[in-house]
Coordinates of C-alpha atoms and ligand atoms in Angstrom, one line a residue:
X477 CA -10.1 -34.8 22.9
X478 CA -8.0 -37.8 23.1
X479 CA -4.3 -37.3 25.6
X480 CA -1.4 -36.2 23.5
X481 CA 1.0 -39.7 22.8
X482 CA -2.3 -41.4 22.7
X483 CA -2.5 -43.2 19.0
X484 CA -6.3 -44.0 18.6
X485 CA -7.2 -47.6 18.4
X486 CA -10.0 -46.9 15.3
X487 CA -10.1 -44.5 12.4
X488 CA -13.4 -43.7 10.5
X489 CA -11.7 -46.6 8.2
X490 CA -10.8 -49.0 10.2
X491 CA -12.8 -51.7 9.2
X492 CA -10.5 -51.4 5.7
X493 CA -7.2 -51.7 8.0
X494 CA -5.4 -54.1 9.8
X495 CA -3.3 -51.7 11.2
X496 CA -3.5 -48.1 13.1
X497 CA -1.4 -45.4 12.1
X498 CA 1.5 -44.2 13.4
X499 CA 2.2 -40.9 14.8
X500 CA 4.4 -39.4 11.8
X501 CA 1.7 -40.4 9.2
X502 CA -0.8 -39.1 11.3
X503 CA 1.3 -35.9 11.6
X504 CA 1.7 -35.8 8.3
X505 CA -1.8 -36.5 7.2
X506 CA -3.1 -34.0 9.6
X507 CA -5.0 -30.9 8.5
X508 CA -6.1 -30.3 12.2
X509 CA -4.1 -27.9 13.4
X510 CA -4.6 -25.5 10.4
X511 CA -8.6 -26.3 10.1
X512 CA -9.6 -26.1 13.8
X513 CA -10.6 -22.5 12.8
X514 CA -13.1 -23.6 10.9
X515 CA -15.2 -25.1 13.7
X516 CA -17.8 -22.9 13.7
X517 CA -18.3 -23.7 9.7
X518 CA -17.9 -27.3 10.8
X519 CA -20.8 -27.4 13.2
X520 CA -23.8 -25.1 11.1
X521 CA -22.8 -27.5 8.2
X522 CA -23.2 -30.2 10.1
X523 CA -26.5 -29.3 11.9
X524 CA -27.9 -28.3 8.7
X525 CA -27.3 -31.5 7.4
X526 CA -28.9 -33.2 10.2
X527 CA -32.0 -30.9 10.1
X528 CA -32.3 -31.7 6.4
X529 CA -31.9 -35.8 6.3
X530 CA -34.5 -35.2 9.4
X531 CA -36.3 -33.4 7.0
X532 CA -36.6 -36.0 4.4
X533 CA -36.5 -38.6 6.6
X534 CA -33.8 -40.2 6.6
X535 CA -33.0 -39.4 10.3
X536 CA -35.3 -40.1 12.7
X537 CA -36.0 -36.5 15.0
X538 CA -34.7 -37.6 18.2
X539 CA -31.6 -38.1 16.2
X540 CA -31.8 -35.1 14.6
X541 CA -32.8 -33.5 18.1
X542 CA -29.6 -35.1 19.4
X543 CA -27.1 -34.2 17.4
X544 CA -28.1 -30.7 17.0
X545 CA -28.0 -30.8 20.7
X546 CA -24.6 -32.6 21.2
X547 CA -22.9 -30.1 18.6
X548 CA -24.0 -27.2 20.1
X549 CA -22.4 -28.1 23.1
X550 CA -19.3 -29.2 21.4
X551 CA -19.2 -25.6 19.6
X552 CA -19.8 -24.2 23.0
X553 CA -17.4 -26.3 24.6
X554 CA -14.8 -25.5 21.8
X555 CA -15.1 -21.4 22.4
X556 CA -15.1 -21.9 26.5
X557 CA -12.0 -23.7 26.3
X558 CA -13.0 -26.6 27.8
X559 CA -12.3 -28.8 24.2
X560 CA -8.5 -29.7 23.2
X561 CA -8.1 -30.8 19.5
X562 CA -5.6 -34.0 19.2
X563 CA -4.0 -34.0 15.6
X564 CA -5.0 -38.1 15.6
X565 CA -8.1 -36.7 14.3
X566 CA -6.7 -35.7 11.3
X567 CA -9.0 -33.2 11.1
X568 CA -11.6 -30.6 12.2
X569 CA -14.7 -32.7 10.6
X570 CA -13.5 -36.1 12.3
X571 CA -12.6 -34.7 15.3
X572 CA -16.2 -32.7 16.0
X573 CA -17.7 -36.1 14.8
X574 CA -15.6 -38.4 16.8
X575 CA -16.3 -35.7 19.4
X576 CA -20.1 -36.5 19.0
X577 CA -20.2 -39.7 18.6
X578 CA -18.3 -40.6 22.3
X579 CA -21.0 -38.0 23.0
X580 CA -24.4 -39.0 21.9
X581 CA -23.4 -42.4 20.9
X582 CA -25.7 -43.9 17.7
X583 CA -26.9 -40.6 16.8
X584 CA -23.8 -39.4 16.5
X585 CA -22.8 -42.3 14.0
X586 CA -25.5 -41.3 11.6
X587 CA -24.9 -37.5 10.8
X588 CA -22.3 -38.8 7.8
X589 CA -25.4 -40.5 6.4
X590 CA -25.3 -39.1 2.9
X591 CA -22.0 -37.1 3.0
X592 CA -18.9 -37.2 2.5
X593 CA -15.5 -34.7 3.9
X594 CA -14.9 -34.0 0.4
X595 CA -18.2 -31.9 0.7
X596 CA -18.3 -30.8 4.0
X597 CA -14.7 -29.3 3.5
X598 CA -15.8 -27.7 0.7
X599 CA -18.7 -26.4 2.3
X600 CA -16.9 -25.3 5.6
X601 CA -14.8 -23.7 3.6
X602 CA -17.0 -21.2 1.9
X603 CA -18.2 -20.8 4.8
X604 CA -15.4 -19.5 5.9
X605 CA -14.3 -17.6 2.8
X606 CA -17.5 -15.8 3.0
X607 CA -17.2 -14.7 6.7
X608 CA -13.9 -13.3 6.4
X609 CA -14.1 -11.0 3.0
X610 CA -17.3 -9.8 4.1
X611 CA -15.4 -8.7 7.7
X612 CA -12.6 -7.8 5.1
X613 CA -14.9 -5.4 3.4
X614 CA -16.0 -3.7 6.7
X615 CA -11.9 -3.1 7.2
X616 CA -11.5 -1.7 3.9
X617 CA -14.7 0.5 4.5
X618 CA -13.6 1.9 7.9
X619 CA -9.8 2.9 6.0
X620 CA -11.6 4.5 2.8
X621 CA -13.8 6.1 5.2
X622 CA -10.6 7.5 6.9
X623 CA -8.9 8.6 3.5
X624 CA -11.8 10.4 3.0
X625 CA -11.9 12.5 6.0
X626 CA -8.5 13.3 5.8
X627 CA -9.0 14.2 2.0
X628 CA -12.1 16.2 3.0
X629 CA -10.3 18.1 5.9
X630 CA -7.3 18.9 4.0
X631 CA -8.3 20.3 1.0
X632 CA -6.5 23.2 0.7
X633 CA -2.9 21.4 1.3
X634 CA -0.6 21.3 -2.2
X635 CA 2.1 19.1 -2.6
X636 CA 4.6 18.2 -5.2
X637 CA 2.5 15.3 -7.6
X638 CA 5.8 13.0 -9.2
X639 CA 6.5 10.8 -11.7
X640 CA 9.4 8.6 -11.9
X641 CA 9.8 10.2 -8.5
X642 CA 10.3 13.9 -9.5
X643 CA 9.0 16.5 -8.7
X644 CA 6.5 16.6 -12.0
X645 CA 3.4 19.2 -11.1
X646 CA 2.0 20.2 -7.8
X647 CA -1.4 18.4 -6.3
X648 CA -3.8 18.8 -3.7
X649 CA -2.8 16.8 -1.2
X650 CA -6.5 15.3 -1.1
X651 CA -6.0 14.3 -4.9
X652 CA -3.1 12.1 -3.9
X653 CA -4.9 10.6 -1.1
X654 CA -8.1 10.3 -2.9
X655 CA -5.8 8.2 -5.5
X656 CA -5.7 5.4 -2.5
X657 CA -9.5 5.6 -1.9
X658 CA -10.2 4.6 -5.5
X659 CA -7.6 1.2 -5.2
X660 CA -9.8 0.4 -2.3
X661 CA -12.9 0.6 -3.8
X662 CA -11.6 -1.6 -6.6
X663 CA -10.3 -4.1 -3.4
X664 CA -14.0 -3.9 -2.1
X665 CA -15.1 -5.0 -5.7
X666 CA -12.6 -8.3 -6.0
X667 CA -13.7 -9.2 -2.1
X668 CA -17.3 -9.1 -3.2
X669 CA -16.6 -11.3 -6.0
X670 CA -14.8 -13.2 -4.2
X671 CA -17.9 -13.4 -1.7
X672 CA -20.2 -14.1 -4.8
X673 CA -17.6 -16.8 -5.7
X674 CA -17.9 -18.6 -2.5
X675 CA -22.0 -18.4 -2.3
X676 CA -22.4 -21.7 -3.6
X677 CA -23.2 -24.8 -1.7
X678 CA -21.6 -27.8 -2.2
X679 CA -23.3 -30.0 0.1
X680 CA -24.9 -33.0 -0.9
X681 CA -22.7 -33.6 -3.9
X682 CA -21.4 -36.7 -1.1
X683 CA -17.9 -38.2 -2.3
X684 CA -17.9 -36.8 -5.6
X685 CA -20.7 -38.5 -7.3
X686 CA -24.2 -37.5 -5.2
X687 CA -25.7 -39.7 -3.5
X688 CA -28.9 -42.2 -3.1
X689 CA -30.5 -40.7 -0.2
X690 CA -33.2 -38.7 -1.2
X691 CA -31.5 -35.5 -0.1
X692 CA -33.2 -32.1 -0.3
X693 CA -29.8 -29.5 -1.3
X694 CA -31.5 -26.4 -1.8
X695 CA -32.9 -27.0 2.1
X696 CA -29.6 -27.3 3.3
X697 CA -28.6 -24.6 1.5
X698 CA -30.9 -22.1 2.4
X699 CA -30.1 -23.3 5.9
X700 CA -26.1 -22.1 5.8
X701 CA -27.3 -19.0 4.0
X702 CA -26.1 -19.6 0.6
X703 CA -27.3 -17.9 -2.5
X704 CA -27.6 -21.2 -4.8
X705 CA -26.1 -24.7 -4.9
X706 CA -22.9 -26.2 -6.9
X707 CA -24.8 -28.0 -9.7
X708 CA -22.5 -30.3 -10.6
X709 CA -21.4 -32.7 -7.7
X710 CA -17.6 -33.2 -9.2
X711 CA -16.6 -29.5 -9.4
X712 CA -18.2 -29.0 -6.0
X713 CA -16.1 -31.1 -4.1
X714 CA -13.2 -30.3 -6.3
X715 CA -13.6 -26.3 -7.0
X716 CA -11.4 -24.1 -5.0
X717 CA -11.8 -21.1 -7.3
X718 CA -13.4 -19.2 -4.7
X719 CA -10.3 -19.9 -2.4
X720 CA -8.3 -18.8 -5.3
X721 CA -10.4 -15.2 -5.6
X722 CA -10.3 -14.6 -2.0
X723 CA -6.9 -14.7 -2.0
X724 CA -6.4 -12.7 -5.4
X725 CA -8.3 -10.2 -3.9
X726 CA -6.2 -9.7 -0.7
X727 CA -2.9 -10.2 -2.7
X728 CA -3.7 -7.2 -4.9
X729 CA -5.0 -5.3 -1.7
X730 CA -2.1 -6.2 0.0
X731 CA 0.0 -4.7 -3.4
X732 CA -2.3 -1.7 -2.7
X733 CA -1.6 -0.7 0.8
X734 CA 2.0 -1.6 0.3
X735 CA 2.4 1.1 -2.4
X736 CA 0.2 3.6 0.8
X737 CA 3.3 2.4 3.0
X738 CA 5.9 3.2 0.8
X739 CA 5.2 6.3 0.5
X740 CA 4.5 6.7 4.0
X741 CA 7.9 5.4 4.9
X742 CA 9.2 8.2 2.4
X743 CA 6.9 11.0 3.7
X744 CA 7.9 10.4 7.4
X745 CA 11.9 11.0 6.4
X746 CA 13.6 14.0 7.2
X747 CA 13.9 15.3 4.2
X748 CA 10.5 14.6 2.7
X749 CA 9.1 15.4 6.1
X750 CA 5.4 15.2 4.7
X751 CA 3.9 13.4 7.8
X752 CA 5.2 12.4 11.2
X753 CA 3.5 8.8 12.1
X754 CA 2.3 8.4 15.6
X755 CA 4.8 7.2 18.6
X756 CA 2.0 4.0 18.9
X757 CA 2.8 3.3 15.1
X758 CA 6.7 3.6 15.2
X759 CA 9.5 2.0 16.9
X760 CA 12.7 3.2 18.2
X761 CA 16.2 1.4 17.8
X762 CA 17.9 -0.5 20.3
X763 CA 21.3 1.4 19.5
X764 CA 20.4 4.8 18.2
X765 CA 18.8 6.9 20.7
X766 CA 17.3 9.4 18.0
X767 CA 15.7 7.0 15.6
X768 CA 12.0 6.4 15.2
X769 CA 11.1 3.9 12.8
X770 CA 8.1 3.3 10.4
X771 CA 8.3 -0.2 11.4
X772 CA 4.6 -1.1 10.8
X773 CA 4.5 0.7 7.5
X774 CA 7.7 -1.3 6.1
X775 CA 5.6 -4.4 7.8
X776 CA 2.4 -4.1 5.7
X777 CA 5.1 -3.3 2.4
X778 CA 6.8 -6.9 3.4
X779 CA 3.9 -9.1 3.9
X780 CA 2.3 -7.7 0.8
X781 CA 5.2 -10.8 -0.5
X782 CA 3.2 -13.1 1.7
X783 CA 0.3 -12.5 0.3
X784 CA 1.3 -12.9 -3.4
X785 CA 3.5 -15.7 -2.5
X786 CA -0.1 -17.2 -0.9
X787 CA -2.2 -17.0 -4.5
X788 CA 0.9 -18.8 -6.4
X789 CA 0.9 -21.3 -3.6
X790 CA -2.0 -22.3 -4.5
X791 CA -2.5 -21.6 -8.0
X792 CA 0.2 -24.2 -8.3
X793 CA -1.5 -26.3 -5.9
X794 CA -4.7 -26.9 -7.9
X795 CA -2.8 -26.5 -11.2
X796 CA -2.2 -30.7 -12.1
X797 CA -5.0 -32.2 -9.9
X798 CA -7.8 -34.6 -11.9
X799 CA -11.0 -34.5 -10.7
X800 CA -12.4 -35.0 -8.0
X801 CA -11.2 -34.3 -4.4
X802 CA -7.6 -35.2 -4.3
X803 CA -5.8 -34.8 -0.8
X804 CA -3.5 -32.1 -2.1
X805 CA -6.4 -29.7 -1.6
X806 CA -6.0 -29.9 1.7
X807 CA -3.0 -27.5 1.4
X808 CA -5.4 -24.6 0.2
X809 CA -5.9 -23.8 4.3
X810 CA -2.7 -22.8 4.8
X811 CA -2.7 -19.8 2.0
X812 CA -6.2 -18.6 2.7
X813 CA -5.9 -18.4 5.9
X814 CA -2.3 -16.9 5.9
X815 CA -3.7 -13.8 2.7
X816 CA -7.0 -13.2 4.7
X817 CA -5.0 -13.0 8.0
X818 CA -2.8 -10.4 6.5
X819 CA -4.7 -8.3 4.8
X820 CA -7.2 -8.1 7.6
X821 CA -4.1 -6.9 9.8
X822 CA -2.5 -4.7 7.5
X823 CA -6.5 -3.0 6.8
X824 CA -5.8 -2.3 10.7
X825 CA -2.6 -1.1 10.6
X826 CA -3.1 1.3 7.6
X827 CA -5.8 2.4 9.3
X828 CA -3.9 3.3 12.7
X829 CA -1.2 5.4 11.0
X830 CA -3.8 7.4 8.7
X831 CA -6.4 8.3 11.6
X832 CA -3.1 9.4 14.1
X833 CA -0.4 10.8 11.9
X834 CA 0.5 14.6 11.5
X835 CA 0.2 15.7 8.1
X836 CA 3.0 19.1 7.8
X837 CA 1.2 20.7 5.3
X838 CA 3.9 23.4 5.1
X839 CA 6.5 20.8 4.4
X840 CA 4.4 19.9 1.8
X841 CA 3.5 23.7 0.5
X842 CA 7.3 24.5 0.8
X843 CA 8.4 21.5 -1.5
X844 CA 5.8 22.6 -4.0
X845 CA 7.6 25.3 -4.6
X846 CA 10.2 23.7 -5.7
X847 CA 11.3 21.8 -9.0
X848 CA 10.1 24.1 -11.5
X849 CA 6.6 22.1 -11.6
X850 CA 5.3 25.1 -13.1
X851 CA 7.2 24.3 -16.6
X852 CA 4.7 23.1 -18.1
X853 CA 2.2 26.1 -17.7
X854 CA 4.6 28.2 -19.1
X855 CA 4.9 26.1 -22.0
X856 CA 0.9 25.8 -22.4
X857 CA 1.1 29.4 -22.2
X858 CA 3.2 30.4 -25.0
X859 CA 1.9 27.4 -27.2
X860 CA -2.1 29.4 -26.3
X861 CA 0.1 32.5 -28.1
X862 CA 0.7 30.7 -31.1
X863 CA 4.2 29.3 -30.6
X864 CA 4.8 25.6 -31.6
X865 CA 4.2 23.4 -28.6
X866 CA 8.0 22.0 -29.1
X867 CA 9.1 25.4 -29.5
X868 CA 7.4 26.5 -26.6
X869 CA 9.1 23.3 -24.7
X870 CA 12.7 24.1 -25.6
X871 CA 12.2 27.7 -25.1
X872 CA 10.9 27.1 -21.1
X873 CA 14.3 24.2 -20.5
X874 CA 16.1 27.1 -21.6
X875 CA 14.5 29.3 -18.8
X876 CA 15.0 26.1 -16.3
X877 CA 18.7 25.5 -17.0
X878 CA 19.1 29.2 -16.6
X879 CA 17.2 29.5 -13.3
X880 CA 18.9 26.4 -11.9
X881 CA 22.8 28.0 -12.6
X882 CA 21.5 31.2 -10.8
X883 CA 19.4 29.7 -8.3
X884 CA 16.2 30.8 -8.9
X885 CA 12.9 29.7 -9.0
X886 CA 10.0 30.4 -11.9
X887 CA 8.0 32.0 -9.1
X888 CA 11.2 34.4 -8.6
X889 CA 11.1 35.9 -12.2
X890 CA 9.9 39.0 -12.9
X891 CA 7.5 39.9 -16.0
X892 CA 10.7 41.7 -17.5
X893 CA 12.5 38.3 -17.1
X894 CA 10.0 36.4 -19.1
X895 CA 9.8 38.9 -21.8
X896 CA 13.5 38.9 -22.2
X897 CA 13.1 35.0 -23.3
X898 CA 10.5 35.5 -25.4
X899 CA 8.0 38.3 -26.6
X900 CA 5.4 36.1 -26.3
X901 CA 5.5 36.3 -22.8
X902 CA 4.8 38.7 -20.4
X903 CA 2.8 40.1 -17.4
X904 CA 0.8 36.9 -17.3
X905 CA 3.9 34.2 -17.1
X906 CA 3.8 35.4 -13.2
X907 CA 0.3 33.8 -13.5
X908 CA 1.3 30.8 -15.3
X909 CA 3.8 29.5 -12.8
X910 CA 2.3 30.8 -9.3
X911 CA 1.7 26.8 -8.3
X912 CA -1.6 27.7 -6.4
X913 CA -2.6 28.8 -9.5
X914 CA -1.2 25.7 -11.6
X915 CA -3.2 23.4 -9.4
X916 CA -6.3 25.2 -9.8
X917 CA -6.3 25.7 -13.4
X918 CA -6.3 21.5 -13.6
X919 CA -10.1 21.9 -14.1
X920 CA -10.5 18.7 -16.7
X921 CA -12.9 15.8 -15.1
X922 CA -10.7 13.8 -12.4
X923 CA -8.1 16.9 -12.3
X924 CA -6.4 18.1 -9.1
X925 CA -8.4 21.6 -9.2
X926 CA -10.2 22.1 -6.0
X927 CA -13.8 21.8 -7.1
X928 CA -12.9 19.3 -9.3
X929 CA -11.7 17.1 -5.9
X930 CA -14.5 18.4 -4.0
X931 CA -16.7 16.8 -6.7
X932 CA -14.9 13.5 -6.2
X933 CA -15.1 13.6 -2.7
X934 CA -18.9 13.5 -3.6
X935 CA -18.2 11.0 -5.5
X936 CA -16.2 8.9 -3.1
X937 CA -19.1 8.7 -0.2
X938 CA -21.7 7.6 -2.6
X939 CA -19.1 5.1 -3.7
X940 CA -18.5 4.3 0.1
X941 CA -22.2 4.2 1.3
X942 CA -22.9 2.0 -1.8
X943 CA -20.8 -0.3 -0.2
X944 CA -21.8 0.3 3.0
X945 CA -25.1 -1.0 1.7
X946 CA -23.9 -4.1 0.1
X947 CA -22.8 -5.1 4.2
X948 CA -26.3 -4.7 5.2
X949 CA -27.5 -6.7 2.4
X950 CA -25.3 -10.0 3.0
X951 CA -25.3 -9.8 6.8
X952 CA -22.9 -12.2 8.4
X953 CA -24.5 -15.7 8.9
Ligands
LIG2390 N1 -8.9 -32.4 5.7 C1 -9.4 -32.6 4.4 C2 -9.2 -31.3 3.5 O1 -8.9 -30.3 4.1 C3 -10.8 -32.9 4.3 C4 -11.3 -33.7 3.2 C5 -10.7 -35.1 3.2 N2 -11.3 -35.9 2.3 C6 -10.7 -37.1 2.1 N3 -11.4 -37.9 1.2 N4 -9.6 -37.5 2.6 O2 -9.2 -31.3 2.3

């Protein structure tokens, strides 16, 4: 707007001052170059301000008509190109106002008639807030809806299931993955909350106090799309709760897909050897010829730190601040942005590896084999015959220290071997530990049998189109 090196004669205040700022203190001061993405928030507030002092009154309607007018242009001016911020606006409010004002003139001077930026930032900023977890919730939608395809289309696939990172007992593949689409439902939850939490409109509360106009809210409001208004004019223009949920929720989605990546980075490795990631989603080395990379996984496990670093950024932020507005708000743009710019990437780039990778399902079936995961069916088995379950325990390590020193797995033994180490056992230990069987006999609600997973693949989709739903009910303003 105004040529870089050029330090405006007047500020909004300059009736107060003797003196203009310089250029560090306006560097300083500056929110500009952080809030300039909230424009678009910037200008519907601001027109639905207009429209309601018009409304009531208070501005006539040719100045009504002309501001609406001379904003939309800005707006369209801003998203052709043709507008350049300068950061001696400080920022994105008084720069689309100074904007108007060498615009439309008088007109222009009369939209802050009954407002103040400590509710217009507020407002722009739930705006905002609003926009992006609801575009955050159609991301998480289209990477549950890819879990569950692969989880559907896979369903026969075992795998070893761990704890502590060992091979524990053997899963269906689809259980594992279904395990992610469940964390993601919850993440939907938290971003709708977070969309609740920002559905409030603060404008109108003015400064801090109200103001004497007589202003209709609710009209305003209903205007921008919002559910209700803030009722109490000091925690309107002082609230940044909603900022605060919004970023919660991506931190702890971010925690989320960075547990996905990890094991993602693990399953691509030789040895595991569970998946192969797509050349487009891996990177090679500059000095080893034969290396390809999870790169993007590793990414989405790094900036998960962002993310969390973002919520105690401003968690600390807000932590000592009085009421009302105090400038140190300001610095809530930064975090927002930064954990809702993440996590909207890192939705796309989970997505990209899950919908192109190759899942090995043998490697998988082969390493199910291994580790003895069939232990504790044994043990279940004798216990069903009567033996003390802590016998029965002791009596199957036996078996596994003994198959480990020869080299043999359970699935090896013969019915003769299992009655030599106990008479308890017999034909059916070759039962007990044959792993398709262990996986299907997990028949308890939530259990890794087959129909029990097909019945929470059911359950997934409704889950999914619920949500689905809940997009087509808060369309995007
Ligand atoms: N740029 C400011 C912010 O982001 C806008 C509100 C400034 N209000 C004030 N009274 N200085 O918080």
């Amino acid at each position: 707007m105004a040529d870089a090196g050029d330090t405006r004669e007047r500020t909004p205040w300059s009736g107060r001052f003797e003196r203009t700022p310089e250029r560090f203190q306006q560097r300083f001061g500056a929110s500009l170059p952080m809030d300039k993405r909230l424009y678009a928030e910037d200008v519907a507030g601001s027109i639905a301000h207009a429209r309601m002092l018009g409304a009531q009154g208070v501005l006539s309607s040719e100045d009504v008509e002309a501001i609406v007018g001379g904003l939309e242009a800005i707006r369209d001016d801003i998203e052709a190109g043709r507008l350049e911020f300068d950061v001696a606006d400080e920022d994105v409010h008084m720069a689309i106002e100074g904007e108007l004002v060498r615009r439309i003139g008088d007109a222009g001077k009369r939209l802050h008639t009954a407002r103040s930026r400590n509710d217009q930032v507020a407002t722009d900023t739930r705006l905002y807030a609003k926009r992006r977890t609801r575009e955050l919730v159609t991301l998480a939608n289209r990477l549950r809806a890819t879990i569950l395809e692969l989880a559907e289309s896979h369903l026969g696939v075992v795998m070893p299931g761990y704890t502590h990172l060992q091979k524990a007992q053997p899963v269906l593949f689809s259980h594992h993955l279904l395990a992610y689409f469940w964390m993601l439902t919850r993440d939907v939850r938290r971003l709708q909350a977070a969309h609740a939490a920002a559905d409030a409109c603060p404008l109108g509360s003015a400064a801090l106090a109200g103001t004497t106009f007589p202003i209709d809210r609710r009209a305003a409001a209903a205007e921008l799309g919002f559910a209700s208004v803030v009722p109490n004019s000091m925690d309107a223009v002082s609230d940044r709760d909603f900022a605060l949920d919004a970023i919660y929720a991506c931190a702890v989605g971010m925690v989320h897909l960075s547990r996905l990546c990890e094991e993602l980075v693990l399953w691509s490795t030789e040895e595991f050897g569970f998946v192969t990631l797509d050349d487009a989603w891996s990177t090679g080395s500059s000095i080893m010829p034969q290396k390809k990379n999870p790169d993007f996984a590793e990414l989405v496990r790094g900036k998960a730190g962002r993310a969390i670093g973002d919520l105690v950024s401003l968690l600390v932020t807000l932590k000592g601040l009085p009421l009302a507005y105090n400038k140190d708000m300001q610095e809530d743009k930064e975090p927002l942005f930064d954990a809702l710019d993440t996590y909207a990437d890192s939705l796309v780039a989970v997505h990209g590896m899950l919908s192109t990778m190759r899942v090995n399902e043998e490697r998988m079936a082969a390493a199910a084999q291994g580790g003895f995961m069939a232990a504790t069916d044994l043990a279940d088995l004798l216990a069903s015959k009567g033996v003390p379950f802590r016998e029965a325990h002791e009596i199957v390590g036996r078996l596994v220290l003994e198959c480990e020193r020869s080299g043999r797995r359970l699935q090896d033994l013969g019915p003769e071997d299992f009655a030599a180490v106990s008479p308890h056992l017999g034909p059916e230990a070759v039962d007990a530990v044959d792993i398709a069987l262990v996986v299907a006999r997990r028949r308890s609600e939530g259990g890794t049998a087959p129909e029990r997973v097909r019945e929470q693949i059911a359950e997934a989709g409704a889950a999914l189109a619920a949500d689905e739903r809940w997009l087509a009910e808060h369309p995007a303003a």
